[in-house]
Each structure stands twice: as C-alpha cells, then as structure tokens.
PDB file of C-alpha atoms in Angstrom:
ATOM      1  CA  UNK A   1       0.000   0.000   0.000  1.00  0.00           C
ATOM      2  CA  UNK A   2       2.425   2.637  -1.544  1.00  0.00           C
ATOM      3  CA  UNK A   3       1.309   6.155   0.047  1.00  0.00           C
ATOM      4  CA  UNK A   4       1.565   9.782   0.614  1.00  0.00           C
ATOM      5  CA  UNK A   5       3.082  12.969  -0.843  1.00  0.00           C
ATOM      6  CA  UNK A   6       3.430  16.538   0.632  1.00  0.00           C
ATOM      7  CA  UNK A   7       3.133  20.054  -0.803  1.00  0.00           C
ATOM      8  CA  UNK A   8       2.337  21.381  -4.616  1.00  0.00           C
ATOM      9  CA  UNK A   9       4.016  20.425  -7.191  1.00  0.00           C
ATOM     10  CA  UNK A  10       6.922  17.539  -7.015  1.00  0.00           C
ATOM     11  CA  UNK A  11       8.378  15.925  -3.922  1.00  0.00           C
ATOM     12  CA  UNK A  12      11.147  18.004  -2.496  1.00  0.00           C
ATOM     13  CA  UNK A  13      14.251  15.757  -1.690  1.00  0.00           C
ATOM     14  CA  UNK A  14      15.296  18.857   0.262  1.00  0.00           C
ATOM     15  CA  UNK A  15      14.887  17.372   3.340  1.00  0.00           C
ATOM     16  CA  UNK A  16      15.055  13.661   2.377  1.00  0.00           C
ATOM     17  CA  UNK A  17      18.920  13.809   0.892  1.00  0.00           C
ATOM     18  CA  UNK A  18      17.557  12.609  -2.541  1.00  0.00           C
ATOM     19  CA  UNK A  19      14.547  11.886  -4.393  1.00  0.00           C
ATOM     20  CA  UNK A  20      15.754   8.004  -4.188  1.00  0.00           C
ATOM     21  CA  UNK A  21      14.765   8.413  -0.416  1.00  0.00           C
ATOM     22  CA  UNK A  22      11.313   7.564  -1.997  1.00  0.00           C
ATOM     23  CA  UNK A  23       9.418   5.150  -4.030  1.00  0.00           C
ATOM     24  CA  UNK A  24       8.333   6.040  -7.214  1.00  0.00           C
ATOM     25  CA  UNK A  25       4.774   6.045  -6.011  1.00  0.00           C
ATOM     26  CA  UNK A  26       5.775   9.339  -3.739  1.00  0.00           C
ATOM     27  CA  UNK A  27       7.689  11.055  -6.186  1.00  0.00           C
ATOM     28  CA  UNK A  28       4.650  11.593  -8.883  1.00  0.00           C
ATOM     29  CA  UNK A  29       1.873  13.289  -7.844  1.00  0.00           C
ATOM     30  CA  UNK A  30       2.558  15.374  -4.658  1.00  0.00           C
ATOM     31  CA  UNK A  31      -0.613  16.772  -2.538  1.00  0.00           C
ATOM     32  CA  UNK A  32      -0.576  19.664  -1.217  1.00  0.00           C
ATOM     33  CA  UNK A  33       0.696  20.216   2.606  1.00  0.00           C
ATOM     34  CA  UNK A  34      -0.660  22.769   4.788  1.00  0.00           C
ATOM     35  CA  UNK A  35       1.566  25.836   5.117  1.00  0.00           C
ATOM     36  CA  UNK A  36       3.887  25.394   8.328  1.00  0.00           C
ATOM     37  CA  UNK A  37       2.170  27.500  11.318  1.00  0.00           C
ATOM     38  CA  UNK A  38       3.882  30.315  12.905  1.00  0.00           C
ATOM     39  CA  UNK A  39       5.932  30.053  15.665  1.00  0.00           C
ATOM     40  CA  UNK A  40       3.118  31.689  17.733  1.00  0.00           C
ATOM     41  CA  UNK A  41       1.176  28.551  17.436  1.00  0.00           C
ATOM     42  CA  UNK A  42       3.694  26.552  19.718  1.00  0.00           C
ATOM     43  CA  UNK A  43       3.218  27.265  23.724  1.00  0.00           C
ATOM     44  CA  UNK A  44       5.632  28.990  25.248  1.00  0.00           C
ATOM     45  CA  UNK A  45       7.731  26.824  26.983  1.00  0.00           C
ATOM     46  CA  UNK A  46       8.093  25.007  23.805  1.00  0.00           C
ATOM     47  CA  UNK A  47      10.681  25.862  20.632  1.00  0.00           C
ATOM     48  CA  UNK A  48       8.321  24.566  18.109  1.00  0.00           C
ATOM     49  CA  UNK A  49       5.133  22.346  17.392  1.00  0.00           C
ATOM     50  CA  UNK A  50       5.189  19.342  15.202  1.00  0.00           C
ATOM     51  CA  UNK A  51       2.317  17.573  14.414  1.00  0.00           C
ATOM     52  CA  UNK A  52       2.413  13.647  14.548  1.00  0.00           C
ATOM     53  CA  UNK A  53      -0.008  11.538  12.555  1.00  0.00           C
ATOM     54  CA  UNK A  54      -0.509   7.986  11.533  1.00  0.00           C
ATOM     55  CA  UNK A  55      -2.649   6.419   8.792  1.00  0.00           C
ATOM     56  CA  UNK A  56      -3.874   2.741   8.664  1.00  0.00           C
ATOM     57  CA  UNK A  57      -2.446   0.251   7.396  1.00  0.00           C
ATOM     58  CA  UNK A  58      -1.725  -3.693   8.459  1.00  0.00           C
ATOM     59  CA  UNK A  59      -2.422  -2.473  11.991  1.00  0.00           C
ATOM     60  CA  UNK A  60       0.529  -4.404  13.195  1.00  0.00           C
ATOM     61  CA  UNK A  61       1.459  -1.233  15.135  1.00  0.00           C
ATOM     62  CA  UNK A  62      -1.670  -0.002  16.718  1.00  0.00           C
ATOM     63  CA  UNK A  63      -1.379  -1.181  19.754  1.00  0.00           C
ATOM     64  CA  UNK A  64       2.280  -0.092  20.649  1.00  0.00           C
ATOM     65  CA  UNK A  65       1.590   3.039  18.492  1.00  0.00           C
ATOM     66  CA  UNK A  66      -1.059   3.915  21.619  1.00  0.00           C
ATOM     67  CA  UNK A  67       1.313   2.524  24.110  1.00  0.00           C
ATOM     68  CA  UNK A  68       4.178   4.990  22.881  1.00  0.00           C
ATOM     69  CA  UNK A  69       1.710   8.099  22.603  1.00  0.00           C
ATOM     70  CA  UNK A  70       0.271   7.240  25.969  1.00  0.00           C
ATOM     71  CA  UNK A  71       3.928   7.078  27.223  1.00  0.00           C
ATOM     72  CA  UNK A  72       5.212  10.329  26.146  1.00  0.00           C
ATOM     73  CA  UNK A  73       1.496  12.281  27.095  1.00  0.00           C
ATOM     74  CA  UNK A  74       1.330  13.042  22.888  1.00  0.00           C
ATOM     75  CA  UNK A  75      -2.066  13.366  21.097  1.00  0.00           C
ATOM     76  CA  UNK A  76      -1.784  12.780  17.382  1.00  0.00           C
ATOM     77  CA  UNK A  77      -3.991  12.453  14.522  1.00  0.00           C
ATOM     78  CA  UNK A  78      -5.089   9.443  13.032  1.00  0.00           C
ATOM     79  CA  UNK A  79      -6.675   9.034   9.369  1.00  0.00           C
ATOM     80  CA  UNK A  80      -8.658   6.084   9.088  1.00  0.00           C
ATOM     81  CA  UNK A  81      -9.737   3.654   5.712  1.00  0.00           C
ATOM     82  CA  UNK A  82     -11.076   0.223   6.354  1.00  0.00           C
ATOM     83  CA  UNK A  83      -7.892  -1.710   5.663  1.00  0.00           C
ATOM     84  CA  UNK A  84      -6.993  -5.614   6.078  1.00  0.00           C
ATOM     85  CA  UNK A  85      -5.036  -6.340   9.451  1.00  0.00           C
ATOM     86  CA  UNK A  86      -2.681  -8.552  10.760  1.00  0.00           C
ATOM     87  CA  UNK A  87      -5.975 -10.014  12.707  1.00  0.00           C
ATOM     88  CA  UNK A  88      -7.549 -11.331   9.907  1.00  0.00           C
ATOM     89  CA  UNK A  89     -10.210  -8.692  10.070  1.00  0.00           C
ATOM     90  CA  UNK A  90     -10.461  -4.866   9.007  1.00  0.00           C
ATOM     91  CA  UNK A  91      -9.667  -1.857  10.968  1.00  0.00           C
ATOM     92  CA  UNK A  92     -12.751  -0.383  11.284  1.00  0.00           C
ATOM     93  CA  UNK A  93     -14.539  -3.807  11.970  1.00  0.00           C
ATOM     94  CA  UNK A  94     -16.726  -4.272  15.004  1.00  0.00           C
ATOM     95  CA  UNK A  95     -13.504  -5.799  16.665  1.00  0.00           C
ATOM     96  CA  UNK A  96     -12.167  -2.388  16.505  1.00  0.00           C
ATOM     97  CA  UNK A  97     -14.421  -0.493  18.270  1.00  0.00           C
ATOM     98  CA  UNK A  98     -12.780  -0.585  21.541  1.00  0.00           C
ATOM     99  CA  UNK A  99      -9.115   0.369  20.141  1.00  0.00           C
ATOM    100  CA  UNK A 100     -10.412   3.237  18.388  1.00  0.00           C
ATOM    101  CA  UNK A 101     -12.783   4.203  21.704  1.00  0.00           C
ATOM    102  CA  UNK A 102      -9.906   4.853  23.627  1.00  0.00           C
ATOM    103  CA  UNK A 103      -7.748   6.944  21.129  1.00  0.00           C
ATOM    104  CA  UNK A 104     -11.010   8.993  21.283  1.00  0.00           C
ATOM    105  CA  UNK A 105     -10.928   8.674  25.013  1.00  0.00           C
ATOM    106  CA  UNK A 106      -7.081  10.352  25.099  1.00  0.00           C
ATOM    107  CA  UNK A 107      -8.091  13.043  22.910  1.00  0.00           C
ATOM    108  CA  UNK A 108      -6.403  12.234  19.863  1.00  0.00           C
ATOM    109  CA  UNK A 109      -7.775  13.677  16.500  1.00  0.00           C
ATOM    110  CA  UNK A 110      -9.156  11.828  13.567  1.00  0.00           C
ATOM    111  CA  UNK A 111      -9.886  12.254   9.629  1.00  0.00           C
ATOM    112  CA  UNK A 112     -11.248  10.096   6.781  1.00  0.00           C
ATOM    113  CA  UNK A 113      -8.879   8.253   4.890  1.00  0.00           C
ATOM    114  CA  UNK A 114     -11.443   6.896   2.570  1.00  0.00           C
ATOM    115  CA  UNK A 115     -13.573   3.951   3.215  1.00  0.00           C
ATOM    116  CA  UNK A 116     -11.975   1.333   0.537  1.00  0.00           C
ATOM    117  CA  UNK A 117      -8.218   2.968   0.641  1.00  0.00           C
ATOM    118  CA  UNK A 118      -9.493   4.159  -2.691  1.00  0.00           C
ATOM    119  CA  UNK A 119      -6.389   5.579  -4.938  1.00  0.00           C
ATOM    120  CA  UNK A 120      -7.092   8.765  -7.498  1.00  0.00           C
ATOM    121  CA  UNK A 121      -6.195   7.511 -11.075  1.00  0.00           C
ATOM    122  CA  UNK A 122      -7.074  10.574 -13.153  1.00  0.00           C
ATOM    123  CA  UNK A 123      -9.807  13.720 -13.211  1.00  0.00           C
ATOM    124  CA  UNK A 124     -11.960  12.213 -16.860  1.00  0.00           C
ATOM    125  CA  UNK A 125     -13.167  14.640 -19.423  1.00  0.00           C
ATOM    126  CA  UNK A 126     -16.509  14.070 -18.878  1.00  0.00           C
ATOM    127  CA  UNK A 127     -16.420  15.560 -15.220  1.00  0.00           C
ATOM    128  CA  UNK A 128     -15.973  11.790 -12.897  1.00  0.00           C
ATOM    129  CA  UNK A 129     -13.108  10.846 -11.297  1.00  0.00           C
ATOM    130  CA  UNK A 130     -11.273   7.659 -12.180  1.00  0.00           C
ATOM    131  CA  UNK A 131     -10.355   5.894  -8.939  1.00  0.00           C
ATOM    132  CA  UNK A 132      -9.345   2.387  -7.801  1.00  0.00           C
ATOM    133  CA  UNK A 133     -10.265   1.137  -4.816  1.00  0.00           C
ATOM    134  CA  UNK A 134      -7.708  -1.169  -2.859  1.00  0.00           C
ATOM    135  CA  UNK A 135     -10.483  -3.009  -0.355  1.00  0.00           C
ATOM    136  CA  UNK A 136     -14.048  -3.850  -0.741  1.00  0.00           C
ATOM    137  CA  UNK A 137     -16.705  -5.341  -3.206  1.00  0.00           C
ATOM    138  CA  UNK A 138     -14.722  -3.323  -6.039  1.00  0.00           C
ATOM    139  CA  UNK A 139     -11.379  -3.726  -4.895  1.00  0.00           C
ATOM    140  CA  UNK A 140      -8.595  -3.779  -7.612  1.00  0.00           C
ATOM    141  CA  UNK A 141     -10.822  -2.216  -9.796  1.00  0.00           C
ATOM    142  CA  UNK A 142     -11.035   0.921 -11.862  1.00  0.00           C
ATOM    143  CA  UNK A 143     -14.290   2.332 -10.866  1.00  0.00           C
ATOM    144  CA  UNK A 144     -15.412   6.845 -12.115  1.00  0.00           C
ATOM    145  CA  UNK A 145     -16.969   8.735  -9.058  1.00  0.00           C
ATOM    146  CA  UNK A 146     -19.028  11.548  -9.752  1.00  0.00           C
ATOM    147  CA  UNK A 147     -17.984  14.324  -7.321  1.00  0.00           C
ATOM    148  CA  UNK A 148     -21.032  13.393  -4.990  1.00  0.00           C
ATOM    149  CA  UNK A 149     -19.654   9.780  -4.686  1.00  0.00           C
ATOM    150  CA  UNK A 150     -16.149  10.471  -3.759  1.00  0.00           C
ATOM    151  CA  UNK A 151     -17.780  13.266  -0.959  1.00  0.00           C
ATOM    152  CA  UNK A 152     -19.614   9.732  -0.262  1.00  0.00           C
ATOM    153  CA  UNK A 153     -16.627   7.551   0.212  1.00  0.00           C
ATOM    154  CA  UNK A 154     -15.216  10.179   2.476  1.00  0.00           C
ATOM    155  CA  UNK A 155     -18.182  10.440   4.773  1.00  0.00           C
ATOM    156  CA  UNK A 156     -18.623   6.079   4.903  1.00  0.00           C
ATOM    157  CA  UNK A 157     -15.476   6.390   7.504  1.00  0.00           C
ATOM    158  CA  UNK A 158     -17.339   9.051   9.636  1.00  0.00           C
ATOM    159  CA  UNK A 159     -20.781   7.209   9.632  1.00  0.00           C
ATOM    160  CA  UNK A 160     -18.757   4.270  10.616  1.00  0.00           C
ATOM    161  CA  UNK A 161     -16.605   5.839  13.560  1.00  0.00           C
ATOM    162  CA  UNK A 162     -19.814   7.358  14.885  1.00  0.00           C
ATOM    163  CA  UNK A 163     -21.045   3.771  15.042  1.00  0.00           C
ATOM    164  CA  UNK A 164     -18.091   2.616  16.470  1.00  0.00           C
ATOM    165  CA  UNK A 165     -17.388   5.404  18.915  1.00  0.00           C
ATOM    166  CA  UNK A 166     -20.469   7.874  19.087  1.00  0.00           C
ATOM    167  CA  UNK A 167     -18.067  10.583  18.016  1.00  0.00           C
ATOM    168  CA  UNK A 168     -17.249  12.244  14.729  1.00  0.00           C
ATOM    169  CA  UNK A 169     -14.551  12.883  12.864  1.00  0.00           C
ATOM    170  CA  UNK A 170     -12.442  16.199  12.292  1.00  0.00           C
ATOM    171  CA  UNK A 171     -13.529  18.061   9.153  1.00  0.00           C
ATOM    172  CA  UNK A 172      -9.781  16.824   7.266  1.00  0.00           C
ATOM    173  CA  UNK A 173      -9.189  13.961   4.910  1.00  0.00           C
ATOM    174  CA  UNK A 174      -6.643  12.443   4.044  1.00  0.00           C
ATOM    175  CA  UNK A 175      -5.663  10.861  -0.345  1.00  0.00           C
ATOM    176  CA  UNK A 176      -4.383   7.120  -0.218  1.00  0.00           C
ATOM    177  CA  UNK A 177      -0.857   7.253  -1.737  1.00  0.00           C
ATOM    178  CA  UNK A 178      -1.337  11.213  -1.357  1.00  0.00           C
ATOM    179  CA  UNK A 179      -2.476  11.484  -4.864  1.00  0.00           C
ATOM    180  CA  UNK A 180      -4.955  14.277  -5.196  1.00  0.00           C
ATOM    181  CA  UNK A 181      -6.304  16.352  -7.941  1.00  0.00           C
ATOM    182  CA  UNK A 182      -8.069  19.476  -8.059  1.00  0.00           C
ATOM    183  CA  UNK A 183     -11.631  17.635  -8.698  1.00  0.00           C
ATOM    184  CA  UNK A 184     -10.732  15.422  -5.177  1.00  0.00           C
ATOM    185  CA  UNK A 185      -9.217  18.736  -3.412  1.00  0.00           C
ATOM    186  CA  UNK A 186     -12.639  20.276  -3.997  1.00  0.00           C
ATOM    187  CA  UNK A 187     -14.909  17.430  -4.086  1.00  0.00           C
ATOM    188  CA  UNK A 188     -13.562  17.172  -0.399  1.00  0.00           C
ATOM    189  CA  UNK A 189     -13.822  20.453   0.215  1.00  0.00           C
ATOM    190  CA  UNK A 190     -17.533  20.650  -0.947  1.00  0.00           C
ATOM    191  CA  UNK A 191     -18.489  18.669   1.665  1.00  0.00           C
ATOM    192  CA  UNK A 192     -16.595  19.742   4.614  1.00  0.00           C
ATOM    193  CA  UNK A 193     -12.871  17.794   4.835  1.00  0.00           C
ATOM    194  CA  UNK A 194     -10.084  19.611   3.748  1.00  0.00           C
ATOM    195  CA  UNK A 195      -6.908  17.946   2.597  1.00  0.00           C
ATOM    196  CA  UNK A 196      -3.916  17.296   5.056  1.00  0.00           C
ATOM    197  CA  UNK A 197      -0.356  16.634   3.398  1.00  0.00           C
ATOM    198  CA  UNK A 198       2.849  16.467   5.174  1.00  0.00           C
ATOM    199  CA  UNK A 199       5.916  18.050   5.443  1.00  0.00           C
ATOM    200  CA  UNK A 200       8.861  16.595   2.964  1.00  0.00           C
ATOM    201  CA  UNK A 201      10.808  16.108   6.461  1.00  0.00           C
ATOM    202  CA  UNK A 202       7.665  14.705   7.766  1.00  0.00           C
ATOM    203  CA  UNK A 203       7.809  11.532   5.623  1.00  0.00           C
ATOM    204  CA  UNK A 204       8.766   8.491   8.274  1.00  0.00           C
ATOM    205  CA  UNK A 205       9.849   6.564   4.967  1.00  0.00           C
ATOM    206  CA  UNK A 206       7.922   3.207   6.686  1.00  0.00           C
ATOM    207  CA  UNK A 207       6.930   2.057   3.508  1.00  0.00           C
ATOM    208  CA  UNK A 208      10.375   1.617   2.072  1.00  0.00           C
ATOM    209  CA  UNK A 209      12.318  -1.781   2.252  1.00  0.00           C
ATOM    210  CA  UNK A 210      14.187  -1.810   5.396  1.00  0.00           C
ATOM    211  CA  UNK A 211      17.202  -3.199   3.651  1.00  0.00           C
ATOM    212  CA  UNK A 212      17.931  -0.492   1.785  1.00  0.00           C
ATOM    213  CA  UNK A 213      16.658   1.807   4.080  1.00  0.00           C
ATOM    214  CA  UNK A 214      16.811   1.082   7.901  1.00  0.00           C
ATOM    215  CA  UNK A 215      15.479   2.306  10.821  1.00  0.00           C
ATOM    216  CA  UNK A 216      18.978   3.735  11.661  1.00  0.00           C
ATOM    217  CA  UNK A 217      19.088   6.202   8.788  1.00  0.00           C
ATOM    218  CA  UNK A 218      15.235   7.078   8.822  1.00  0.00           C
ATOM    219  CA  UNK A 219      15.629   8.446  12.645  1.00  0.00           C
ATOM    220  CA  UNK A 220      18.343  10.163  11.532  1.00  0.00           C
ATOM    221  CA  UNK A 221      17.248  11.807   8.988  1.00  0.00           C
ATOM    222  CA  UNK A 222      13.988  12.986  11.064  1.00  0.00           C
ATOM    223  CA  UNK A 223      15.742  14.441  13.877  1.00  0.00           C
ATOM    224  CA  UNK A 224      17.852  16.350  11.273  1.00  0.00           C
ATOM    225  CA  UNK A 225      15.258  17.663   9.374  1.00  0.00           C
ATOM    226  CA  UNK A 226      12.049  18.004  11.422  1.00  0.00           C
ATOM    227  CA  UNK A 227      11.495  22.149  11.814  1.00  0.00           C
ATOM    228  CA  UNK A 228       8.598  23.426  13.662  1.00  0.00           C
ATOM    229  CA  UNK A 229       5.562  23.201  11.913  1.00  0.00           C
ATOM    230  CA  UNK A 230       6.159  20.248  10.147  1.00  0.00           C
ATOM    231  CA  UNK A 231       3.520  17.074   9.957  1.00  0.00           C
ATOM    232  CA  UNK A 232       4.864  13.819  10.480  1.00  0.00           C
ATOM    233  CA  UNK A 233       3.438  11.039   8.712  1.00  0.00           C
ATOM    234  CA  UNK A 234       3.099   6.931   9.583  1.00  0.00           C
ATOM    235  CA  UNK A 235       1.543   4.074   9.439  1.00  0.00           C
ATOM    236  CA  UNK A 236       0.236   1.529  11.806  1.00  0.00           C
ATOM    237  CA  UNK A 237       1.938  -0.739  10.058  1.00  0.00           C
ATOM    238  CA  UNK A 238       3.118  -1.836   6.624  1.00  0.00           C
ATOM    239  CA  UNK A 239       2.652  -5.144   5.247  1.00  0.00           C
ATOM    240  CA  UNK A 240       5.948  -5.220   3.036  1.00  0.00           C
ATOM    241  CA  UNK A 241       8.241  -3.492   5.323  1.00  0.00           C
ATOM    242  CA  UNK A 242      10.244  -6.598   7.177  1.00  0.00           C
ATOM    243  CA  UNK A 243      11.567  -4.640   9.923  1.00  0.00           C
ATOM    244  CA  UNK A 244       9.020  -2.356  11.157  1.00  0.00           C
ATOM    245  CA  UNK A 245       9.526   1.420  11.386  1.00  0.00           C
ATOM    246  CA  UNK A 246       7.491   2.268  14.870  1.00  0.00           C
ATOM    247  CA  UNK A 247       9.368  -0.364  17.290  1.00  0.00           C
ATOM    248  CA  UNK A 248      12.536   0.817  16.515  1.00  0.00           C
ATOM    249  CA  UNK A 249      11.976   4.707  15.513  1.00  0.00           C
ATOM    250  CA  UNK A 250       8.026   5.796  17.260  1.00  0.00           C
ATOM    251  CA  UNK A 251       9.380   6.542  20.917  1.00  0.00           C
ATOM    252  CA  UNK A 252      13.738   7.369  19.830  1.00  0.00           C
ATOM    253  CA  UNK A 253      11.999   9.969  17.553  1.00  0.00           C
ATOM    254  CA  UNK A 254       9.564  11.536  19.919  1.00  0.00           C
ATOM    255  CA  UNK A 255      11.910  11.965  22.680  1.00  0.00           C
ATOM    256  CA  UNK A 256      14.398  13.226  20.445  1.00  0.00           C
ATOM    257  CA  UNK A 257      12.008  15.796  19.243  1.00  0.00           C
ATOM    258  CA  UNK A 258      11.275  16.475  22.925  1.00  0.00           C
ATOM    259  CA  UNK A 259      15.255  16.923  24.073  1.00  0.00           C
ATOM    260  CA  UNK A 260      15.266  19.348  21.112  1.00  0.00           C
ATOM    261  CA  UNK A 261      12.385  21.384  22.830  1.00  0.00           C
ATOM    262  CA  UNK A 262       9.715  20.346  20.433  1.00  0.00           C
ATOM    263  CA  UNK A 263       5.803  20.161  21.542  1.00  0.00           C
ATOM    264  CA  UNK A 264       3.007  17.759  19.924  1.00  0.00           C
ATOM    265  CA  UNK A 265      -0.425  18.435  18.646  1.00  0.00           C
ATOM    266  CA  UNK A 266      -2.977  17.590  17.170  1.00  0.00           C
ATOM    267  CA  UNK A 267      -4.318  18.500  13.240  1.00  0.00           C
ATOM    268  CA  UNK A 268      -7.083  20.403  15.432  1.00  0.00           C
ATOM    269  CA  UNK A 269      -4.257  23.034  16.784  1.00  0.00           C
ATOM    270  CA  UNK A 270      -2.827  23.614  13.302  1.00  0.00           C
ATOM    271  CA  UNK A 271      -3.452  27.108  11.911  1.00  0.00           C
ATOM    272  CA  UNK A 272      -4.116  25.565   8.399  1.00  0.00           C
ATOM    273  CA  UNK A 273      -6.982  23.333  10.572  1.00  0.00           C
ATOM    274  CA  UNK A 274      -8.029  25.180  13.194  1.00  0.00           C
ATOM    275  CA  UNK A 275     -10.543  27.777  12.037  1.00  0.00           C
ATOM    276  CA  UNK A 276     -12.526  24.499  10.651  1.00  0.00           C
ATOM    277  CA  UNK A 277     -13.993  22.989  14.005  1.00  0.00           C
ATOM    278  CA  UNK A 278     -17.020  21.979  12.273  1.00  0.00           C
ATOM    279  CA  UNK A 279     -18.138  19.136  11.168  1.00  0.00           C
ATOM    280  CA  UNK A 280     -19.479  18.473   8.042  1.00  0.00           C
TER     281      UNK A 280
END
C-alpha cells in the first residue's frame, strides 16, 4: 500500500537527501501540505510544534503506536480507511471499536482516509473521477466517481466511527498514496474535509524496504530535518516493510524531538486546521 506525498508540485528531496529516499509512487503526484504555522502557534515553553499523525495500514502497530503516545502524554492524529489487518479482520470492523474508543478517550484527533483505501487515477473529461479502490466489493478495480460519490466515500469512515465510537470525525481527509487532484481537493472540500499533506521532512519513509533503508538512517534523517511546523506522517503498520519502522523509531523519535524542545499536537491546533472545528 504505496502512500503519501506533501506540498504542490513535485516531492522536495530537500529534506530527504535525494529523491531516491522515496518510491516512485511518492515522487509523482505530490498533494498539497498545509503551510507550516507560525511560531506563535507553539506554547511557550516550547521551541516549536510538530504535528504527529498515523494512517492505517496492516495495523501491526496499533497497539504499541497507543502505548508509545500514551507514554510520552502526545495526542496525534489518526486518518482512518477500512484496511486488512494482521488479525484477519479490518480496521474499522466491530472488533475495533474498543481500540479506536480509547484513542477517542485520550483526545487524539481523527480524519477520513477513505472507506476502501481508494487511490485517485485521473480527473476524466466528462467531469468523474477515475479511482481504484484497494479493499471492498470493487477492490482492484477501476471504478469513475461523480464528485457526490467520492464526498460519499469520504463520509462512509465518519458514519462508521460514529457507530463505532459515538463521536465524529475532524472536518480533514486524508488521499491514499497522497495522490490528489483538483476535482478530489474540492470534491472534499464541498463537503466539509479539507486535505492534510505532510511536510517533505515529515515523511517516516515506513513504507520503504528496510534493507535499503533502515530504521537507523530514517531516525536520523527525522531528527535532522524536522522544523517546527512540520507534519509527520506513519503508518500503523506496513505489510511489506520486514523490519518495522514504529518499534525501533516511534518513541527514539519523539523523545528526540522532545530533548530538542519540540511540543506535539494535534491536526485540530494547526493554523491551516483550526478555524474548521465543524463538522461536516
């Protein structure tokens, strides 16, 4: 599940030391990231504010990605899709309900990821949107949304939380492989969820083999790179990845950030976020 890009127009190896610090998958079609908050945002015992958040995935992770948060008193942001786990089941299955309870419990923040994990292809000339699902009844599948539908696909993963956890989501989404278009920017915007990017230092690099690149080198390069502002981005966790990022790199990077004099929030605090408390 190859994901996520950052701001307009291509993937900056600024800040990763080379565009070959990412898959081909990250280098196309960057979204577009938020613009870094002023330095007014941050309290003031802090130096600077980064803003953690994780996106679905195997699940492998989800537990020790709470454990670690819990840990180090961080709330984060979490973008759902209804993705296969490591359990056999999917993450926003019944069997889920009291994982994702408690994150709501702790205060974290949370955005639609689309139901299916569904991938933008291409805007069409007749005004749909070319997609392709990854999960569900069409998975695999080219499949043309109408702007309505994709707004539709969005919302299934807030009707679902509320089911799950009587609580809503935060008015931000969130493009599988970060592929966006201007037809999904404002076919999300239309109905309420604006898009949240990442920083090019805010890319954990979990989804790359951990031969080529290991843990060692990704922490690394984060506490290098990370400025205040940034959004961090993970998963919890990848299937092709052998050795996991978040063991080895979640709670190193954290309290690195922290020794640096770094605070945590949420998407909710961000200035790019905040004036849209609303929900949809």
């Amino acid at each position: 599940m190859m994901k996520h890009l950052i701001p307009a127009g291509r993937v900056s190896a600024m800040l990763l030391c080379a565009s070959a610090m990412l898959s081909p998958a990250h280098a196309a079609t960057p979204a577009p990231a938020a613009p870094a908050p002023a330095a007014s945002s941050a309290p003031a015992a802090c130096k600077g504010t980064i803003y953690m958040t994780f996106d679905t995935g195997s699940q492998s992770q989800a537990q020790l990605i709470a454990d670690v948060l819990n840990k180090r008193h961080i709330k984060a942001t979490f973008f759902l899709a209804n993705e296969k786990t490591t359990r056999g089941d999917y993450s926003l299955d019944a069997s889920w309900a009291p994982y994702w309870k408690a994150r709501v419990a702790e205060g974290h923040a949370f955005g639609t990821h689309t139901f299916d994990h569904v991938y933008w292809k291409k805007d069409l000339a007749n005004g749909l949107i070319q997609v392709k699902p990854q999960f569900g009844k069409d998975g695999g599948k080219l499949a043309s949304f109408s702007d309505k539908q994709f707004c539709e696909e969005l919302r299934r993963v807030d009707t679902r939380f509320q089911e799950l956890t009587g609580h809503k989501l935060d008015p931000f989404w969130r493009a599988p492989g970060g592929y966006t278009s201007p037809r999904t920017l404002a076919a999300g915007s239309a109905c309420g969820y604006q898009h949240a990017g990442w920083a090019p230092a805010g890319y954990s690099g979990d989804e790359l083999p951990s031969d080529k690149y290991p843990n060692a080198m990704l922490l690394k390069k984060a506490l290098a790179n990370l400025r205040s502002g940034d959004i961090f981005i993970s998963h919890m966790g990848i299937w092709s990845r052998k050795d996991a990022w978040a063991p080895a790199n979640l709670d190193a990077l954290i309290s690195g950030l922290q020794d640096k004099g770094f605070c945590f929030a949420t998407l909710r605090e961000h200035p790019a976020y905040a004036q849209k408390k609303g929900q949809p």
